[in-house]
mmCIF file with all atom_site columns, C-alpha atoms in Angstrom:
data_model
loop_
_atom_site.group_PDB
_atom_site.id
_atom_site.type_symbol
_atom_site.label_atom_id
_atom_site.label_alt_id
_atom_site.label_comp_id
_atom_site.label_asym_id
_atom_site.label_entity_id
_atom_site.label_seq_id
_atom_site.pdbx_PDB_ins_code
_atom_site.Cartn_x
_atom_site.Cartn_y
_atom_site.Cartn_z
_atom_site.occupancy
_atom_site.B_iso_or_equiv
_atom_site.pdbx_formal_charge
_atom_site.auth_seq_id
_atom_site.auth_comp_id
_atom_site.auth_asym_id
_atom_site.auth_atom_id
_atom_site.pdbx_PDB_model_num
ATOM 1   C CA . MET A 1 1   ? 97.990  90.504  95.339  1.00 0.00 ? 5   MET A CA 1
ATOM 2   C CA . ALA A 1 2   ? 94.552  91.634  94.171  1.00 0.00 ? 6   ALA A CA 1
ATOM 3   C CA . TRP A 1 3   ? 93.510  92.487  97.878  1.00 0.00 ? 7   TRP A CA 1
ATOM 4   C CA . ALA A 1 4   ? 96.693  94.727  98.477  1.00 0.00 ? 8   ALA A CA 1
ATOM 5   C CA . GLY A 1 5   ? 96.339  96.699  95.296  1.00 0.00 ? 9   GLY A CA 1
ATOM 6   C CA . ILE A 1 6   ? 99.438  95.623  93.213  1.00 0.00 ? 10  ILE A CA 1
ATOM 7   C CA . CYS A 1 7   ? 99.839  93.736  90.046  1.00 0.00 ? 11  CYS A CA 1
ATOM 8   C CA . PRO A 1 8   ? 102.272 90.865  89.400  1.00 0.00 ? 12  PRO A CA 1
ATOM 9   C CA . GLU A 1 9   ? 103.813 93.163  86.609  1.00 0.00 ? 13  GLU A CA 1
ATOM 10  C CA . ASP A 1 10  ? 105.080 95.290  89.975  1.00 0.00 ? 14  ASP A CA 1
ATOM 11  C CA . PHE A 1 11  ? 107.627 92.539  90.847  1.00 0.00 ? 15  PHE A CA 1
ATOM 12  C CA . ASP A 1 12  ? 110.904 91.050  89.160  1.00 0.00 ? 16  ASP A CA 1
ATOM 13  C CA . PHE A 1 13  ? 109.463 87.805  90.584  1.00 0.00 ? 17  PHE A CA 1
ATOM 14  C CA . VAL A 1 14  ? 106.547 85.935  91.280  1.00 0.00 ? 18  VAL A CA 1
ATOM 15  C CA . THR A 1 15  ? 106.004 82.477  92.169  1.00 0.00 ? 19  THR A CA 1
ATOM 16  C CA . LEU A 1 16  ? 104.297 80.324  90.283  1.00 0.00 ? 20  LEU A CA 1
ATOM 17  C CA . HIS A 1 17  ? 102.827 76.578  90.929  1.00 0.00 ? 21  HIS A CA 1
ATOM 18  C CA . THR A 1 18  ? 104.244 75.312  87.688  1.00 0.00 ? 22  THR A CA 1
ATOM 19  C CA . GLU A 1 19  ? 107.788 76.748  88.769  1.00 0.00 ? 23  GLU A CA 1
ATOM 20  C CA . SER A 1 20  ? 108.040 75.795  92.221  1.00 0.00 ? 24  SER A CA 1
ATOM 21  C CA . THR A 1 21  ? 108.674 72.657  94.052  1.00 0.00 ? 25  THR A CA 1
ATOM 22  C CA . TRP A 1 22  ? 106.391 73.719  96.856  1.00 0.00 ? 26  TRP A CA 1
ATOM 23  C CA . CYS A 1 23  ? 103.455 75.643  97.733  1.00 0.00 ? 27  CYS A CA 1
ATOM 24  C CA . LYS A 1 24  ? 102.421 77.578  100.541 1.00 0.00 ? 28  LYS A CA 1
ATOM 25  C CA . PRO A 1 25  ? 101.705 76.967  103.659 1.00 0.00 ? 29  PRO A CA 1
ATOM 26  C CA . ASN A 1 26  ? 104.832 74.490  103.833 1.00 0.00 ? 30  ASN A CA 1
ATOM 27  C CA . ALA A 1 27  ? 107.823 76.076  104.857 1.00 0.00 ? 31  ALA A CA 1
ATOM 28  C CA . GLU A 1 28  ? 109.630 74.775  102.207 1.00 0.00 ? 32  GLU A CA 1
ATOM 29  C CA . TYR A 1 29  ? 107.920 77.211  99.936  1.00 0.00 ? 33  TYR A CA 1
ATOM 30  C CA . TYR A 1 30  ? 109.428 80.180  101.789 1.00 0.00 ? 34  TYR A CA 1
ATOM 31  C CA . LEU A 1 31  ? 112.773 78.164  102.274 1.00 0.00 ? 35  LEU A CA 1
ATOM 32  C CA . GLU A 1 32  ? 113.473 77.714  98.181  1.00 0.00 ? 36  GLU A CA 1
ATOM 33  C CA . ILE A 1 33  ? 112.524 81.598  97.953  1.00 0.00 ? 37  ILE A CA 1
ATOM 34  C CA . LEU A 1 34  ? 114.935 82.178  100.408 1.00 0.00 ? 38  LEU A CA 1
ATOM 35  C CA . ASP A 1 35  ? 117.376 80.238  98.864  1.00 0.00 ? 39  ASP A CA 1
ATOM 36  C CA . ARG A 1 36  ? 116.762 81.438  95.096  1.00 0.00 ? 40  ARG A CA 1
ATOM 37  C CA . PHE A 1 37  ? 117.759 85.042  96.359  1.00 0.00 ? 41  PHE A CA 1
ATOM 38  C CA . LYS A 1 38  ? 120.490 83.805  98.757  1.00 0.00 ? 42  LYS A CA 1
ATOM 39  C CA . LEU A 1 39  ? 118.678 85.209  101.667 1.00 0.00 ? 43  LEU A CA 1
ATOM 40  C CA . SER A 1 40  ? 118.116 84.383  105.497 1.00 0.00 ? 44  SER A CA 1
ATOM 41  C CA . PRO A 1 41  ? 114.940 84.429  106.754 1.00 0.00 ? 45  PRO A CA 1
ATOM 42  C CA . GLU A 1 42  ? 115.452 87.286  108.842 1.00 0.00 ? 46  GLU A CA 1
ATOM 43  C CA . ASP A 1 43  ? 116.256 89.596  105.863 1.00 0.00 ? 47  ASP A CA 1
ATOM 44  C CA . VAL A 1 44  ? 112.610 89.155  105.161 1.00 0.00 ? 48  VAL A CA 1
ATOM 45  C CA . ILE A 1 45  ? 108.794 89.755  106.026 1.00 0.00 ? 49  ILE A CA 1
ATOM 46  C CA . MET A 1 46  ? 105.966 88.130  104.849 1.00 0.00 ? 50  MET A CA 1
ATOM 47  C CA . ILE A 1 47  ? 103.394 90.709  104.517 1.00 0.00 ? 51  ILE A CA 1
ATOM 48  C CA . GLY A 1 48  ? 99.936  88.679  104.146 1.00 0.00 ? 52  GLY A CA 1
ATOM 49  C CA . ASN A 1 49  ? 96.410  88.605  105.091 1.00 0.00 ? 53  ASN A CA 1
ATOM 50  C CA . ASP A 1 50  ? 95.486  84.687  104.974 1.00 0.00 ? 54  ASP A CA 1
ATOM 51  C CA . THR A 1 51  ? 96.398  82.924  108.004 1.00 0.00 ? 55  THR A CA 1
ATOM 52  C CA . LEU A 1 52  ? 96.396  79.534  106.426 1.00 0.00 ? 56  LEU A CA 1
ATOM 53  C CA . ASP A 1 53  ? 98.768  80.028  104.061 1.00 0.00 ? 57  ASP A CA 1
ATOM 54  C CA . ASP A 1 54  ? 100.881 82.864  105.261 1.00 0.00 ? 58  ASP A CA 1
ATOM 55  C CA . LEU A 1 55  ? 101.777 81.530  108.568 1.00 0.00 ? 59  LEU A CA 1
ATOM 56  C CA . GLY A 1 56  ? 103.999 78.899  107.355 1.00 0.00 ? 60  GLY A CA 1
ATOM 57  C CA . ALA A 1 57  ? 106.569 81.178  106.717 1.00 0.00 ? 61  ALA A CA 1
ATOM 58  C CA . LEU A 1 58  ? 106.903 81.134  110.752 1.00 0.00 ? 62  LEU A CA 1
ATOM 59  C CA . ASP A 1 59  ? 107.944 77.823  110.542 1.00 0.00 ? 63  ASP A CA 1
ATOM 60  C CA . ALA A 1 60  ? 110.663 78.647  107.951 1.00 0.00 ? 64  ALA A CA 1
ATOM 61  C CA . GLY A 1 61  ? 111.693 81.345  110.595 1.00 0.00 ? 65  GLY A CA 1
ATOM 62  C CA . ILE A 1 62  ? 110.235 84.698  108.811 1.00 0.00 ? 66  ILE A CA 1
ATOM 63  C CA . LYS A 1 63  ? 108.551 87.207  110.657 1.00 0.00 ? 67  LYS A CA 1
ATOM 64  C CA . VAL A 1 64  ? 105.200 87.777  109.254 1.00 0.00 ? 68  VAL A CA 1
ATOM 65  C CA . VAL A 1 65  ? 102.508 90.951  109.359 1.00 0.00 ? 69  VAL A CA 1
ATOM 66  C CA . LEU A 1 66  ? 98.817  90.138  109.010 1.00 0.00 ? 70  LEU A CA 1
ATOM 67  C CA . ILE A 1 67  ? 96.795  93.012  107.358 1.00 0.00 ? 71  ILE A CA 1
ATOM 68  C CA . ASP A 1 68  ? 94.116  92.949  109.309 1.00 0.00 ? 72  ASP A CA 1
ATOM 69  C CA . ASP A 1 69  ? 91.468  94.930  107.141 1.00 0.00 ? 73  ASP A CA 1
ATOM 70  C CA . PHE A 1 70  ? 91.764  91.573  104.609 1.00 0.00 ? 74  PHE A CA 1
ATOM 71  C CA . LEU A 1 71  ? 92.217  89.351  107.258 1.00 0.00 ? 75  LEU A CA 1
ATOM 72  C CA . ILE A 1 72  ? 91.307  85.630  106.356 1.00 0.00 ? 76  ILE A CA 1
ATOM 73  C CA . ASN A 1 73  ? 91.611  82.926  109.142 1.00 0.00 ? 77  ASN A CA 1
ATOM 74  C CA . ARG A 1 74  ? 89.565  80.021  108.052 1.00 0.00 ? 78  ARG A CA 1
ATOM 75  C CA . GLY A 1 75  ? 91.217  77.524  110.327 1.00 0.00 ? 79  GLY A CA 1
ATOM 76  C CA . GLU A 1 76  ? 90.367  80.043  113.110 1.00 0.00 ? 80  GLU A CA 1
ATOM 77  C CA . ILE A 1 77  ? 94.179  79.785  113.972 1.00 0.00 ? 81  ILE A CA 1
ATOM 78  C CA . ASN A 1 78  ? 95.110  82.007  117.188 1.00 0.00 ? 82  ASN A CA 1
ATOM 79  C CA . VAL A 1 79  ? 96.511  85.411  115.904 1.00 0.00 ? 83  VAL A CA 1
ATOM 80  C CA . GLU A 1 80  ? 96.812  87.216  119.308 1.00 0.00 ? 84  GLU A CA 1
ATOM 81  C CA . ASP A 1 81  ? 100.700 86.853  119.161 1.00 0.00 ? 85  ASP A CA 1
ATOM 82  C CA . CYS A 1 82  ? 101.016 87.454  115.732 1.00 0.00 ? 86  CYS A CA 1
ATOM 83  C CA . VAL A 1 83  ? 102.035 91.143  114.251 1.00 0.00 ? 87  VAL A CA 1
ATOM 84  C CA . ARG A 1 84  ? 99.090  92.618  112.683 1.00 0.00 ? 88  ARG A CA 1
ATOM 85  C CA . ILE A 1 85  ? 98.356  96.248  111.294 1.00 0.00 ? 89  ILE A CA 1
ATOM 86  C CA . SER A 1 86  ? 95.979  97.846  109.388 1.00 0.00 ? 90  SER A CA 1
ATOM 87  C CA . TYR A 1 87  ? 96.270  98.492  105.753 1.00 0.00 ? 91  TYR A CA 1
ATOM 88  C CA . ALA A 1 88  ? 95.983  102.271 106.061 1.00 0.00 ? 92  ALA A CA 1
ATOM 89  C CA . ASP A 1 89  ? 98.952  102.326 108.802 1.00 0.00 ? 93  ASP A CA 1
ATOM 90  C CA . PHE A 1 90  ? 100.843 99.664  106.626 1.00 0.00 ? 94  PHE A CA 1
ATOM 91  C CA . LEU A 1 91  ? 100.907 101.973 103.751 1.00 0.00 ? 95  LEU A CA 1
ATOM 92  C CA . SER A 1 92  ? 101.997 104.736 105.833 1.00 0.00 ? 96  SER A CA 1
ATOM 93  C CA . SER A 1 93  ? 104.602 102.874 107.575 1.00 0.00 ? 97  SER A CA 1
ATOM 94  C CA . VAL A 1 94  ? 105.977 102.059 104.058 1.00 0.00 ? 98  VAL A CA 1
ATOM 95  C CA . ASN A 1 95  ? 105.570 105.320 102.439 1.00 0.00 ? 99  ASN A CA 1
ATOM 96  C CA . LYS A 1 96  ? 107.548 106.914 105.052 1.00 0.00 ? 100 LYS A CA 1
ATOM 97  C CA . MET A 1 97  ? 110.547 104.113 104.644 1.00 0.00 ? 101 MET A CA 1
ATOM 98  C CA . ALA A 1 98  ? 110.531 105.386 101.205 1.00 0.00 ? 102 ALA A CA 1
ATOM 99  C CA . GLU A 1 99  ? 110.704 108.772 101.679 1.00 0.00 ? 103 GLU A CA 1
ATOM 100 C CA . THR A 1 100 ? 113.707 108.386 104.335 1.00 0.00 ? 104 THR A CA 1
ATOM 101 C CA . PRO A 1 101 ? 117.311 107.898 102.833 1.00 0.00 ? 105 PRO A CA 1
ATOM 102 C CA . CYS A 1 102 ? 119.436 105.223 103.583 1.00 0.00 ? 106 CYS A CA 1
ATOM 103 C CA . LYS A 1 103 ? 122.240 106.073 106.143 1.00 0.00 ? 107 LYS A CA 1
#
């Protein structure tokens, strides 16, 4: 969260290893969260920067967006087919969505 400039206090729910059955990168980690909130994989997007941890979401059927500026690719995983975006462009997109009223 630190790389994105956000704090755990900004959220209603943050996973903790002491309260989770699974951990990243296991797809069950993501599926457990989906189940908790009664969501399907198509309802969410995993925004991340660590290919080893975050791409496990793909195995749960969740779309993954990688932030290039902070990309960690310890396993030298091929990310050419992944959605990738700069941090500035991501923030700009989120801010535009926040300003657009729902229809």
